[in-house]
Coordinates of C-alpha atoms in Angstrom, one line a residue:
Chain A
M273 CA 19.9 -22.4 30.3
N274 CA 21.0 -21.5 26.9
I275 CA 19.1 -23.2 24.1
L276 CA 21.3 -25.0 21.7
K277 CA 20.8 -25.8 17.8
N278 CA 19.1 -29.2 18.1
E279 CA 16.5 -27.7 20.5
L280 CA 16.2 -24.6 18.5
Q281 CA 15.3 -26.7 15.3
E282 CA 12.8 -28.8 17.5
L283 CA 11.1 -25.5 18.4
L284 CA 10.9 -24.3 14.9
K285 CA 9.7 -27.7 13.7
S286 CA 6.6 -27.7 16.4
Q287 CA 6.1 -24.1 15.6
R288 CA 6.4 -23.0 19.2
L289 CA 9.1 -20.7 17.9
V290 CA 8.1 -18.9 14.6
I291 CA 10.4 -17.1 12.5
K292 CA 8.8 -15.5 9.3
P293 CA 10.8 -15.5 6.9
L294 CA 13.5 -17.9 7.7
L295 CA 15.5 -17.4 4.5
S296 CA 18.2 -19.9 5.2
N297 CA 18.7 -22.6 7.7
D298 CA 22.3 -21.4 8.1
Q299 CA 20.8 -18.7 10.5
I300 CA 20.3 -21.2 13.0
G301 CA 23.7 -21.6 14.7
E302 CA 25.0 -23.7 17.5
L303 CA 24.3 -21.1 20.1
T304 CA 22.5 -18.4 18.5
I305 CA 20.1 -17.4 15.7
D306 CA 21.2 -14.7 13.1
F307 CA 18.5 -12.2 12.2
R308 CA 18.3 -9.8 9.5
L309 CA 18.1 -6.1 9.0
G310 CA 14.5 -5.1 8.0
Y311 CA 13.4 -2.5 5.5
N312 CA 11.8 0.1 7.7
F313 CA 13.5 2.9 9.5
L314 CA 12.8 5.8 11.8
V315 CA 15.4 8.5 11.9
T316 CA 15.6 11.6 13.9
I317 CA 15.1 14.9 12.2
Q318 CA 15.6 18.6 13.2
G319 CA 12.1 19.4 14.0
K320 CA 10.2 22.4 15.7
N321 CA 10.6 20.6 19.1
P322 CA 13.7 21.2 20.9
F323 CA 14.3 17.8 22.3
L324 CA 13.0 14.3 22.8
D325 CA 10.8 14.6 26.0
A326 CA 11.1 11.8 28.4
S327 CA 9.2 13.6 31.0
L328 CA 5.6 14.8 31.5
N329 CA 6.7 17.9 33.5
S330 CA 6.9 20.3 30.4
N331 CA 3.8 22.3 30.1
D332 CA 4.0 21.9 26.4
Q333 CA 4.2 18.2 25.5
F334 CA 6.7 17.3 22.9
P335 CA 5.3 14.4 21.0
T336 CA 8.2 12.0 20.2
Q337 CA 6.9 11.2 17.0
S338 CA 7.3 14.6 15.6
L339 CA 11.2 14.2 15.7
F340 CA 11.2 10.9 13.8
Q341 CA 10.8 10.4 10.1
E342 CA 9.9 7.1 8.2
T343 CA 11.9 5.9 5.5
R344 CA 11.8 2.6 3.7
R345 CA 14.2 0.5 1.6
M346 CA 13.9 -2.6 -0.5
L347 CA 15.9 -5.9 0.1
G348 CA 19.4 -5.6 -1.1
E349 CA 19.4 -1.7 -0.9
T350 CA 21.5 0.1 1.7
F351 CA 21.1 2.5 4.7
L352 CA 23.7 4.9 5.8
L353 CA 24.3 5.0 9.6
H354 CA 25.9 8.1 10.4
P355 CA 28.5 8.6 13.3
H356 CA 26.8 8.8 16.7
Q357 CA 23.4 8.5 14.9
T358 CA 20.7 6.4 16.6
I359 CA 18.0 5.0 14.4
L360 CA 15.0 2.8 15.0
T361 CA 14.6 -0.1 12.7
N362 CA 13.3 -3.8 13.0
S363 CA 14.2 -7.3 12.1
L364 CA 13.2 -8.6 8.7
E365 CA 11.8 -11.5 10.6
Y366 CA 8.4 -11.7 12.3
I367 CA 8.7 -13.8 15.4
K368 CA 6.8 -15.5 18.0
F369 CA 8.6 -16.7 21.3
P370 CA 7.5 -19.6 23.3
D371 CA 6.1 -18.6 26.7
N372 CA 9.2 -20.0 28.4
V373 CA 12.0 -18.8 26.3
Y374 CA 13.5 -15.3 26.1
A375 CA 16.3 -14.0 24.1
E376 CA 19.4 -11.3 24.4
L377 CA 20.3 -9.6 21.3
S378 CA 23.6 -8.4 20.1
M379 CA 25.3 -7.4 17.0
R380 CA 27.0 -10.1 15.1
S381 CA 30.7 -9.9 15.7
S382 CA 31.3 -8.5 12.1
Y383 CA 29.2 -5.5 12.9
L384 CA 30.4 -5.0 16.2
R385 CA 33.9 -4.5 14.7
L386 CA 32.4 -1.9 12.4
G387 CA 31.3 0.1 15.7
I388 CA 27.5 -0.6 15.7
S389 CA 26.0 -1.3 19.3
L390 CA 23.0 -3.0 20.1
S391 CA 21.6 -4.5 23.5
A392 CA 18.2 -5.7 23.9
L393 CA 16.1 -8.4 25.5
V394 CA 13.2 -10.2 23.9
Q395 CA 10.5 -11.4 26.2
P396 CA 8.8 -14.9 26.5
G397 CA 5.8 -14.9 24.2
Y398 CA 6.8 -11.7 22.4
T399 CA 5.1 -11.5 18.8
G400 CA 6.2 -9.2 16.0
C401 CA 9.3 -7.9 14.4
M402 CA 12.1 -7.2 16.9
S403 CA 12.8 -3.7 17.4
L404 CA 16.2 -2.6 17.0
E405 CA 17.8 0.7 18.2
L406 CA 21.2 0.9 16.3
T407 CA 23.7 3.4 17.2
N408 CA 26.9 4.0 15.1
L409 CA 29.7 4.6 17.6
N410 CA 32.3 4.9 14.9
K411 CA 33.6 8.2 13.5
V412 CA 32.6 7.3 9.9
P413 CA 29.2 6.4 8.3
I414 CA 28.5 2.7 8.0
N415 CA 26.5 1.6 5.0
L416 CA 24.3 -1.3 6.0
T417 CA 22.5 -3.6 3.7
V418 CA 18.9 -4.3 4.1
G419 CA 18.3 -8.2 4.6
A420 CA 21.8 -8.7 5.8
P421 CA 22.1 -10.8 8.9
I422 CA 23.4 -8.1 11.5
F423 CA 22.4 -9.3 14.7
Q424 CA 22.0 -12.5 16.6
A425 CA 19.7 -13.6 19.5
R426 CA 21.1 -16.0 22.3
L427 CA 17.9 -17.9 23.7
Y428 CA 17.3 -19.1 27.1
K429 CA 14.8 -21.4 28.5
L430 CA 13.0 -20.5 31.7
G431 CA 11.8 -23.0 34.4
E432 CA 8.2 -21.8 34.1
S433 CA 6.0 -20.2 31.4
L434 CA 5.1 -16.4 31.5
N435 CA 2.0 -14.9 29.8
Y436 CA 3.4 -12.1 27.6
F437 CA -0.2 -10.7 27.3
S438 CA -1.1 -10.9 31.0
K439 CA -1.1 -7.1 30.8
K440 CA -1.5 -4.4 28.1
R441 CA 1.5 -4.1 25.9
K442 CA 2.5 -0.7 24.4
Y443 CA 4.3 -2.8 21.6
M444 CA 2.5 -5.8 20.2
C445 CA 2.8 -7.3 16.8
Q446 CA 4.7 -4.5 15.2
V447 CA 5.9 -5.0 11.8
R448 CA 7.4 -1.4 11.4
P449 CA 9.5 0.4 14.1
I450 CA 7.6 2.5 16.6
V451 CA 8.8 5.5 18.3
S452 CA 9.2 5.3 22.2
S453 CA 5.9 5.6 24.0
V454 CA 7.6 6.7 27.0
A455 CA 4.9 9.2 27.8
E456 CA 2.4 6.3 28.4
D457 CA 4.5 4.9 31.2
S458 CA 2.5 5.0 34.4
D459 CA 5.4 5.8 36.7
L460 CA 5.9 9.0 34.8
K461 CA 2.6 10.0 35.5
V462 CA 2.9 9.4 39.2
L463 CA 6.3 11.2 39.1
N464 CA 4.8 14.1 37.3
A465 CA 2.0 14.3 40.0
I466 CA 4.7 14.6 42.7
W467 CA 6.5 17.2 40.9
R468 CA 3.4 19.3 40.3
Q469 CA 2.5 19.0 43.9
A470 CA 6.1 20.1 45.0
N471 CA 5.7 22.9 42.7
Y472 CA 2.4 24.0 43.7
I473 CA 1.3 23.8 39.9
D474 CA -2.1 22.0 39.8
T475 CA -2.6 18.6 41.5
K476 CA -4.8 17.4 38.8
S477 CA -3.3 14.4 36.9
P478 CA -2.2 15.3 33.3
Chain B
M244 CA -1.0 32.0 -26.2
E245 CA 1.6 34.5 -25.1
A246 CA 5.3 33.4 -24.5
K247 CA 5.4 35.0 -21.0
F248 CA 2.7 32.7 -19.6
L249 CA 4.5 29.7 -20.8
Q250 CA 7.6 31.2 -19.1
L251 CA 5.7 31.3 -16.0
H252 CA 4.3 27.9 -16.3
F253 CA 7.9 26.7 -17.1
S254 CA 9.2 28.7 -14.1
Q255 CA 6.8 26.8 -11.8
L256 CA 7.9 23.6 -13.1
Q257 CA 11.6 24.4 -12.4
S258 CA 10.8 25.5 -9.1
E259 CA 8.9 21.9 -8.4
W260 CA 11.8 20.3 -10.3
A261 CA 14.4 21.7 -7.8
T262 CA 13.3 19.3 -5.1
A263 CA 11.8 16.6 -7.3
K264 CA 15.0 16.1 -9.2
Y265 CA 16.4 14.5 -6.1
N266 CA 13.7 11.8 -5.7
N267 CA 15.0 8.4 -5.0
Y268 CA 13.2 5.5 -6.2
S269 CA 13.8 1.9 -5.4
D270 CA 12.0 0.9 -8.4
L271 CA 14.2 1.0 -11.6
R272 CA 11.3 1.6 -13.9
K273 CA 10.6 4.9 -11.9
R274 CA 14.1 5.9 -12.1
E275 CA 14.3 5.5 -15.7
Y276 CA 11.0 7.3 -16.1
H277 CA 12.4 10.1 -13.8
E278 CA 15.5 10.3 -15.8
K279 CA 13.5 11.0 -19.0
L280 CA 11.6 13.8 -17.4
S281 CA 15.1 15.1 -16.4
K282 CA 16.3 15.1 -20.1
I283 CA 13.2 16.8 -21.3
I284 CA 13.5 19.4 -18.7
S285 CA 17.1 20.0 -19.9
L286 CA 16.2 20.3 -23.4
L287 CA 13.3 22.8 -22.5
E288 CA 15.7 24.9 -20.6
A289 CA 17.9 25.0 -23.9
E290 CA 14.9 26.5 -25.9
D291 CA 14.4 30.2 -26.3
I292 CA 10.8 30.5 -25.3
S293 CA 10.5 34.1 -26.3
K294 CA 10.9 33.2 -29.9
F295 CA 8.2 30.5 -30.0
S296 CA 5.2 30.7 -32.4
P297 CA 1.7 30.3 -31.1
L298 CA 1.7 26.5 -32.2
E299 CA 5.1 25.9 -30.4
I300 CA 3.8 27.6 -27.3
K301 CA 0.8 25.3 -27.3
Q302 CA 2.9 22.2 -27.9
R303 CA 5.1 23.1 -24.9
F304 CA 2.1 23.8 -22.8
Y305 CA 1.2 20.3 -23.1
V306 CA 4.8 19.2 -22.4
V307 CA 4.9 21.2 -19.2
F308 CA 1.6 19.8 -18.2
F309 CA 2.7 16.3 -18.9
L310 CA 6.0 16.9 -16.7
F311 CA 3.7 18.3 -13.9
K312 CA 1.4 15.3 -13.9
S313 CA 4.2 12.9 -14.1
L314 CA 5.8 14.6 -11.0
E315 CA 2.5 14.8 -9.1
F316 CA 2.6 11.0 -9.2
L317 CA 6.0 10.1 -9.0
N318 CA 6.6 12.4 -6.0
N319 CA 4.2 10.2 -3.9
S320 CA 5.3 7.0 -5.3
T321 CA 8.7 6.4 -3.4
S322 CA 8.6 3.4 -1.2
S323 CA 8.6 5.6 1.9
S324 CA 5.3 7.4 0.8
M325 CA 3.2 4.6 -0.6
P326 CA 3.5 1.0 0.8
F327 CA 5.4 -1.0 -2.2
E328 CA 3.5 -4.1 -0.8
I329 CA 0.0 -2.6 -1.9
V330 CA 1.5 -1.6 -5.3
A331 CA 3.0 -5.0 -5.7
V332 CA -0.3 -6.7 -5.4
L333 CA -2.1 -4.2 -7.6
E334 CA 0.7 -5.0 -10.2
E335 CA -0.1 -8.8 -9.9
A336 CA -3.6 -8.0 -10.8
L337 CA -2.7 -5.8 -13.7
N338 CA -0.5 -8.7 -14.9
D339 CA -3.7 -10.8 -15.2
W340 CA -4.8 -8.6 -18.1
I341 CA -1.7 -6.9 -19.6
P342 CA 1.1 -9.4 -19.2
T343 CA 3.8 -7.2 -20.7
R344 CA 5.1 -4.9 -18.0
D345 CA 4.4 -1.7 -20.2
Y346 CA 2.9 0.3 -17.3
I347 CA 4.1 1.7 -13.9
I348 CA 1.4 2.2 -11.0
V349 CA 2.0 5.3 -9.4
T350 CA 0.1 7.1 -6.7
S351 CA -0.8 10.7 -5.8
L352 CA -1.6 11.1 -2.2
I353 CA -4.4 13.6 -1.6
N354 CA -5.9 15.4 1.4
N355 CA -9.6 13.8 1.1
N356 CA -10.1 10.8 3.2
I357 CA -12.4 9.2 0.6
G358 CA -10.7 10.7 -2.3
F359 CA -9.7 7.4 -4.2
S360 CA -9.9 7.8 -8.0
Y361 CA -8.2 6.9 -11.2
D362 CA -6.7 9.8 -13.0
T363 CA -7.2 9.6 -16.6
S364 CA -5.3 12.6 -17.7
L365 CA -2.2 11.3 -19.1
M366 CA -4.1 8.1 -20.7
L367 CA -6.6 10.5 -22.5
M368 CA -3.7 12.6 -23.8
D369 CA -1.6 9.9 -25.2
F370 CA -0.5 12.4 -28.0
I371 CA 1.7 13.9 -25.6
Y372 CA 4.0 11.1 -25.6
K373 CA 4.1 11.1 -29.4
E374 CA 4.8 14.8 -29.6
I375 CA 7.5 14.6 -27.1
E376 CA 9.1 11.9 -29.2
I377 CA 8.9 14.0 -32.2
L378 CA 10.1 17.3 -30.3
Y379 CA 12.8 15.8 -28.2
G380 CA 13.5 12.2 -29.6
I381 CA 12.7 10.8 -26.0
K382 CA 10.4 7.6 -26.1
F383 CA 8.7 6.4 -23.0
E384 CA 8.4 2.5 -23.3
K385 CA 6.4 2.6 -20.1
R386 CA 3.2 4.4 -19.2
L387 CA 1.9 5.6 -15.9
I388 CA -1.1 4.2 -14.3
Q389 CA -2.3 7.1 -11.8
I390 CA -4.3 6.4 -8.9
N391 CA -5.3 9.1 -6.3
V392 CA -5.0 7.5 -2.8
P393 CA -6.2 9.4 0.5
N394 CA -3.2 10.5 2.3
S395 CA -4.7 9.3 5.6
T396 CA -5.2 5.8 4.6
A397 CA -2.3 5.1 2.3
R398 CA -1.2 2.5 4.6
D399 CA -4.5 1.0 5.3
Y400 CA -4.9 -2.5 3.7
L401 CA -8.6 -2.6 4.5
A402 CA -9.4 0.5 2.6
S403 CA -7.1 -0.4 0.0
V404 CA -9.5 -3.0 -1.5
V405 CA -10.9 0.3 -3.3
L406 CA -7.9 0.4 -5.4
Y407 CA -8.9 -2.7 -7.5
H408 CA -11.9 -0.8 -8.5
E409 CA -9.7 2.2 -9.5
L410 CA -7.4 -0.4 -11.6
G411 CA -10.6 -1.4 -13.2
H412 CA -10.9 2.0 -14.6
F413 CA -7.4 1.7 -16.3
I414 CA -8.5 -1.6 -17.8
D415 CA -11.7 -0.2 -18.9
R416 CA -10.0 2.8 -20.6
K417 CA -7.4 0.7 -22.1
F418 CA -9.7 -1.8 -23.8
E419 CA -12.8 0.6 -24.1
I420 CA -15.1 -2.0 -22.6
S421 CA -17.8 0.6 -21.4
R422 CA -17.8 2.1 -24.8
V423 CA -18.8 -1.3 -26.3
L424 CA -21.3 -2.0 -23.5
Y425 CA -22.7 1.2 -24.0
I426 CA -23.8 0.4 -27.6
E427 CA -24.5 -3.4 -26.7
I428 CA -26.9 -2.6 -24.1
L429 CA -28.9 0.1 -25.8
S430 CA -29.1 -1.7 -29.0
A431 CA -30.3 -5.0 -27.2
I432 CA -33.2 -2.7 -25.7
L433 CA -34.0 -1.0 -29.0
S434 CA -34.0 -4.4 -30.7
G435 CA -37.0 -5.3 -28.9
K436 CA -35.7 -8.9 -28.5
L437 CA -35.1 -9.0 -24.9
S438 CA -37.4 -11.0 -22.7
A439 CA -39.2 -9.2 -19.8
G440 CA -36.7 -10.7 -17.4
E441 CA -33.8 -9.3 -19.3
F442 CA -35.3 -6.0 -19.8
N443 CA -36.1 -5.7 -16.0
D444 CA -32.6 -6.8 -15.2
I445 CA -31.3 -3.8 -17.1
V446 CA -33.8 -1.5 -15.7
K447 CA -32.9 -2.6 -12.3
Y448 CA -29.4 -1.2 -12.5
F449 CA -30.1 1.6 -15.0
P450 CA -33.7 2.8 -13.8
Y451 CA -33.9 5.6 -16.2
L452 CA -33.7 3.2 -19.3
A453 CA -37.3 2.5 -18.6
N454 CA -37.9 5.5 -20.6
I455 CA -37.7 4.4 -24.3
N456 CA -37.0 8.1 -25.6
L457 CA -34.0 8.2 -23.1
V458 CA -32.7 5.1 -24.4
K459 CA -33.0 6.5 -27.9
W460 CA -31.3 9.7 -27.0
F461 CA -28.3 7.9 -25.2
H462 CA -28.2 5.8 -28.2
A463 CA -27.8 8.9 -30.5
N464 CA -25.6 11.0 -28.2
Y465 CA -22.7 9.1 -27.0
F466 CA -20.1 10.9 -25.3
P467 CA -17.6 10.0 -22.6
G468 CA -19.0 11.1 -19.2
N469 CA -22.7 11.0 -19.8
K470 CA -24.7 9.4 -17.0
F471 CA -25.3 6.1 -18.6
E472 CA -21.7 5.8 -19.7
N473 CA -20.3 6.7 -16.1
H474 CA -22.5 4.0 -14.8
I475 CA -21.7 1.3 -17.1
A476 CA -18.0 2.0 -16.2
E477 CA -18.6 2.0 -12.4
Y478 CA -20.4 -1.4 -12.6
L479 CA -17.6 -2.7 -14.7
C480 CA -15.1 -1.6 -12.2
D481 CA -17.1 -3.1 -9.2
L482 CA -17.2 -6.2 -11.2
F483 CA -13.4 -6.0 -11.9
G484 CA -12.6 -5.4 -8.3
S485 CA -14.8 -8.2 -6.8
Q486 CA -12.9 -10.8 -8.8
Y487 CA -10.0 -10.1 -6.4
I488 CA -11.5 -8.9 -3.2
G489 CA -15.2 -10.4 -3.3
E490 CA -17.8 -8.1 -1.6
Y491 CA -15.6 -6.1 0.5
S492 CA -14.9 -3.1 -1.7
N493 CA -18.5 -2.6 -2.2
R494 CA -19.4 -3.1 1.4
Y495 CA -16.9 -0.4 2.4
V496 CA -18.1 1.9 -0.5
S497 CA -21.6 1.4 0.7
Y498 CA -20.6 2.5 4.2
L499 CA -18.9 5.6 2.8
T500 CA -21.9 6.5 0.9
C501 CA -24.3 5.9 3.7
D502 CA -25.9 3.0 1.6
E503 CA -27.0 5.7 -0.9
A504 CA -30.2 4.6 -2.6
T505 CA -30.3 7.2 -5.3
D506 CA -27.9 7.5 -8.1
N507 CA -26.1 10.6 -9.2
V508 CA -24.4 11.5 -12.7
T509 CA -21.1 9.8 -12.0
H510 CA -22.3 6.8 -9.8
P511 CA -25.2 4.3 -9.5
S512 CA -26.8 3.9 -6.3
S513 CA -24.7 2.1 -3.6
I514 CA -27.5 -0.5 -3.3
N515 CA -27.7 -1.4 -6.9
R516 CA -23.7 -1.8 -6.9
S517 CA -23.8 -4.2 -4.2
S518 CA -26.7 -6.0 -5.5
F519 CA -24.8 -6.2 -9.0
I520 CA -21.7 -7.5 -7.3
M521 CA -23.8 -10.1 -5.5
D522 CA -25.4 -11.2 -8.8
F523 CA -21.7 -12.1 -10.0
L524 CA -20.3 -13.5 -6.8
T525 CA -23.4 -15.8 -6.1
G526 CA -23.2 -17.1 -9.6
N527 CA -26.7 -16.0 -10.6
K528 CA -26.7 -15.8 -14.3
K529 CA -28.5 -12.6 -14.6
Y530 CA -28.6 -11.0 -17.9
L531 CA -26.7 -7.8 -17.2
V532 CA -23.6 -9.6 -15.4
E533 CA -23.7 -12.1 -18.2
K534 CA -23.5 -9.4 -20.7
Y535 CA -20.7 -7.7 -19.0
K536 CA -18.8 -11.1 -18.7
Q537 CA -19.4 -11.9 -22.5
T538 CA -18.2 -8.4 -23.4
V539 CA -15.2 -8.4 -21.3
L540 CA -14.1 -11.8 -22.5
L541 CA -14.7 -10.7 -26.3
I542 CA -12.5 -7.7 -26.1
T543 CA -9.8 -8.5 -23.7
K544 CA -9.8 -12.6 -24.4
E545 CA -9.7 -12.5 -20.4
E546 CA -12.5 -14.0 -18.3
I547 CA -14.2 -12.4 -15.5
K548 CA -14.0 -14.8 -12.6
S549 CA -12.8 -15.0 -9.0
R550 CA -9.0 -14.7 -9.2
A551 CA -8.1 -14.6 -5.8
E552 CA -7.1 -18.0 -4.4
S553 CA -8.4 -18.5 -1.2
F554 CA -6.8 -20.3 1.8
K555 CA -7.8 -21.5 5.2
S556 CA -5.9 -19.8 7.9
E557 CA -6.1 -18.6 11.5
D558 CA -2.6 -17.1 11.4
F559 CA -4.0 -13.3 11.8
E560 CA -6.0 -14.7 14.9
N561 CA -2.9 -16.1 16.2
F562 CA -1.0 -12.6 15.5
L563 CA 1.0 -14.3 12.6
P564 CA 1.5 -13.2 9.0
V565 CA 0.3 -15.8 6.5
D566 CA 2.7 -17.8 4.4
I567 CA 1.7 -17.1 0.9
D568 CA 2.7 -19.6 -1.5
R569 CA 1.4 -18.2 -4.8
P570 CA 0.8 -14.7 -6.1
Q571 CA -3.1 -15.3 -6.4
Q572 CA -3.4 -15.9 -2.8
L573 CA -2.0 -12.3 -2.2
H574 CA -5.4 -10.8 -3.2
F575 CA -7.3 -12.9 -0.6
L576 CA -5.3 -11.5 2.4
F577 CA -7.3 -8.3 1.9
A578 CA -10.6 -10.5 2.3
Y579 CA -9.0 -12.3 5.1
G580 CA -8.3 -9.1 6.9
W581 CA -11.9 -7.9 6.4
K582 CA -13.1 -11.1 7.8
V583 CA -11.1 -10.8 10.9
W584 CA -11.9 -7.1 11.1
L585 CA -15.7 -7.8 10.9
D586 CA -15.4 -10.7 13.5
D587 CA -15.9 -10.1 17.1
W588 CA -12.1 -10.7 17.8
N589 CA -12.8 -13.1 20.5
K590 CA -10.6 -15.7 18.8
M591 CA -7.6 -13.2 19.0
R592 CA -7.9 -12.6 22.5
A593 CA -8.5 -16.7 23.4
Y594 CA -5.8 -17.8 21.0
N595 CA -3.3 -15.5 22.3
N596 CA -4.3 -15.8 26.0
L597 CA -4.8 -12.1 26.6
N598 CA -5.8 -10.6 30.0
F599 CA -7.1 -7.6 28.5
D600 CA -9.7 -6.3 25.8
L601 CA -8.1 -5.5 22.5
T602 CA -9.0 -1.7 21.6
Q603 CA -10.5 -1.3 18.0
E604 CA -7.3 0.9 17.3
K605 CA -5.0 -2.0 18.2
V606 CA -6.8 -4.5 16.2
Y607 CA -6.8 -2.1 13.3
S608 CA -3.0 -1.9 13.7
I609 CA -2.5 -5.6 14.0
I610 CA -4.5 -6.3 10.9
N611 CA -2.9 -3.8 8.8
G612 CA 0.5 -4.9 10.0
L613 CA -0.2 -8.6 9.5
I614 CA -1.4 -8.0 5.9
E615 CA 1.7 -5.8 5.2
K616 CA 4.1 -8.4 6.6
S617 CA 2.4 -11.2 4.8
I618 CA 2.8 -9.4 1.4
G619 CA 6.4 -8.4 2.4
N620 CA 7.5 -11.8 3.2
F621 CA 6.1 -13.1 -0.1
I622 CA 8.1 -10.6 -1.9
V623 CA 11.3 -11.1 0.2
R624 CA 11.0 -15.0 -0.1
T625 CA 10.4 -14.8 -3.8
E626 CA 13.5 -12.5 -4.4
W627 CA 15.6 -14.5 -2.1
A628 CA 14.9 -17.9 -4.0
K629 CA 15.4 -16.4 -7.4
Q630 CA 18.8 -15.0 -6.6
A631 CA 19.9 -17.5 -4.2
S632 CA 19.2 -20.2 -6.6
A633 CA 21.1 -18.3 -9.5
I634 CA 24.1 -17.8 -7.4
S635 CA 24.4 -21.3 -6.0

C-alpha cells in the first residue's frame, strides 16, 4: 500500500522514519519524498585492469575498486555526468526506514526528461545514505547540482515487519558510495566451483 | 650559488606545476592562494635567471622553496583528498584562538601511518612572504597552517583526534607560549621560592630538572629545539588538544608509543603526557598545569578550558548520525566516537536487532561514517539555513 503524505509525516514525527538532514518540508509530497544528490561520487577510470569482473572464473582477480576513483564536491557545486557514463553516488540524506516500509526510487520527472535513469529499491529497515547508480542516457553531458532534489522515493507499507539485519549485510550504514561487492556473493562461489569442476581446474573453493 | 642550480630548481618546479596548476579547490581561499602562486610562477618565468647576482639567486631559491612547499600541501588539500569535515572542525577550534580568518589549514598526506606532525617551515620563514611582496608585488593575506597527515588514516575520524595536538603547535608558534613558559619555569626553580610540592610537580614532568646545573644550563642556553623546550611544547599541545577531545588523543598516542615510559629529545614519556592531561581534565590544581593555564591566558587572552560541548546521545549505537546544534558540539563527536569504539558493541547489536556479530572492521567503518555524516549534516544544514533565509 502506497504511503501518503499524512502518514509519512506521522512516521517522521515518531522517528520511525528518519531522514537526516531534511532541509525542507516541501520534500514530503503527496505520494513521494524528494531526495537530494549527495556530495560523494565514484567514477570509473581507465585502469590497468581490462574490465569490471562480475565473475570469479578469472585466474587473476580484477578488483572492482581499482577501476573507480572517488571525487567529492561541496553543496551547491556541480558534477558533470557524461553521455552513457554510469557513476555511483548517494543521497545527501541519511535514512532509516521502518521495518515494514520499503521504497521504490526513480528520478524526478525534470531529471528523467534530461535523460538520466535510475531504478532501485530500498528495503525495509535500511539504514544509511541511499546508493544511486546514475546513467546519462542522453547524447550530451548533464551538469548536476549537488544538493538538488533529483530523485524521489515512493514508500509502500508491508503487512508484516522484516528484520533488515537478520543476516549479514554487505552495505550497511554507508555514507559514501561503495563499489559493487559482487565478488562476495555466495552464489558466485558456487557457480565458480561448478565451472572449475567442469573444466578440471582445481576443485578447491577459491 | 650558481644560476644553473637555480634553473634546475625552477625547472623541477615547472614540472610539478604542469600538473598542479589544474588543481581544483572547492575552498575559495585555497583558489585565491593558488592563483597567487600562478602569478609568481609567471613572473619568475619572465626573469632571466642566467643574469642573476648571487644575492638574487638566493632570494629566488627561497621563492621556489616557498612555491614547492605551498604546493606540497595544497596538492593534498582538495576536498577529494582530505575530508573537508575534519578540516572544518579544526577550523572551528582555530577560530577559538584566532577569530580572524587569516589562515588556511592545509594537509600533506604522507606515507607514514603514525606521521602526524605540524610543519613549521613556512611559519618560521615568514620573511619569504615579505620578500615576495617586495620582488613581485604579490601579498598573501592568508597564511597556510601545514599539517602532515598519514595517507592511510586521512579519513579516520578516531585517529584525527591527534590533529588537535598538531593545531596546538601552530598556536604555540603563533603566540610563542613555549618560549615564555621556558623562562617562567626555569626562573621559578632558580628563584628558590617554590614549595617542595611545586618543585616535585615540575620534576615529575621534567625529571632532568632535578639537576640544578642543568636548570642553569637551560636558562643560559635557550634555543628552539632543545630537549626542555621540546617537552614544554609537547605538554602544551597535549593540553590544547585535550580541551577539545579530552583524554582520547593521549590514550591513542600512548598506544602508538607502547606506553613509552622514558622520554627522548623531542617528546616526554607517554606516561607523563597522559598524567599531565589527567591533571587538567580532573581539575587537580597541580602547579605545572596551573602555570600553563596562567601563561596561556596571559599571552593569548584565551583560557585553557574544556571547549567541547558534550551531549547525551545513543545515535551511533542506533546507527544514526547525531544532529549537531552548535559548533562546539562538533568536537565532542570524536570523544563520542571513541567511547563507542571502546565499548563492547553489544548496544549496537541489541538496538538494531542484529542477528550476527559485528566485525571490528564493520564497526570501524560505521563509526567513521557516522562521525563524518554528523559533521557533514551540520555543515549542510548551516549553509542551507543561511542562504535559504537570505533568499526568502
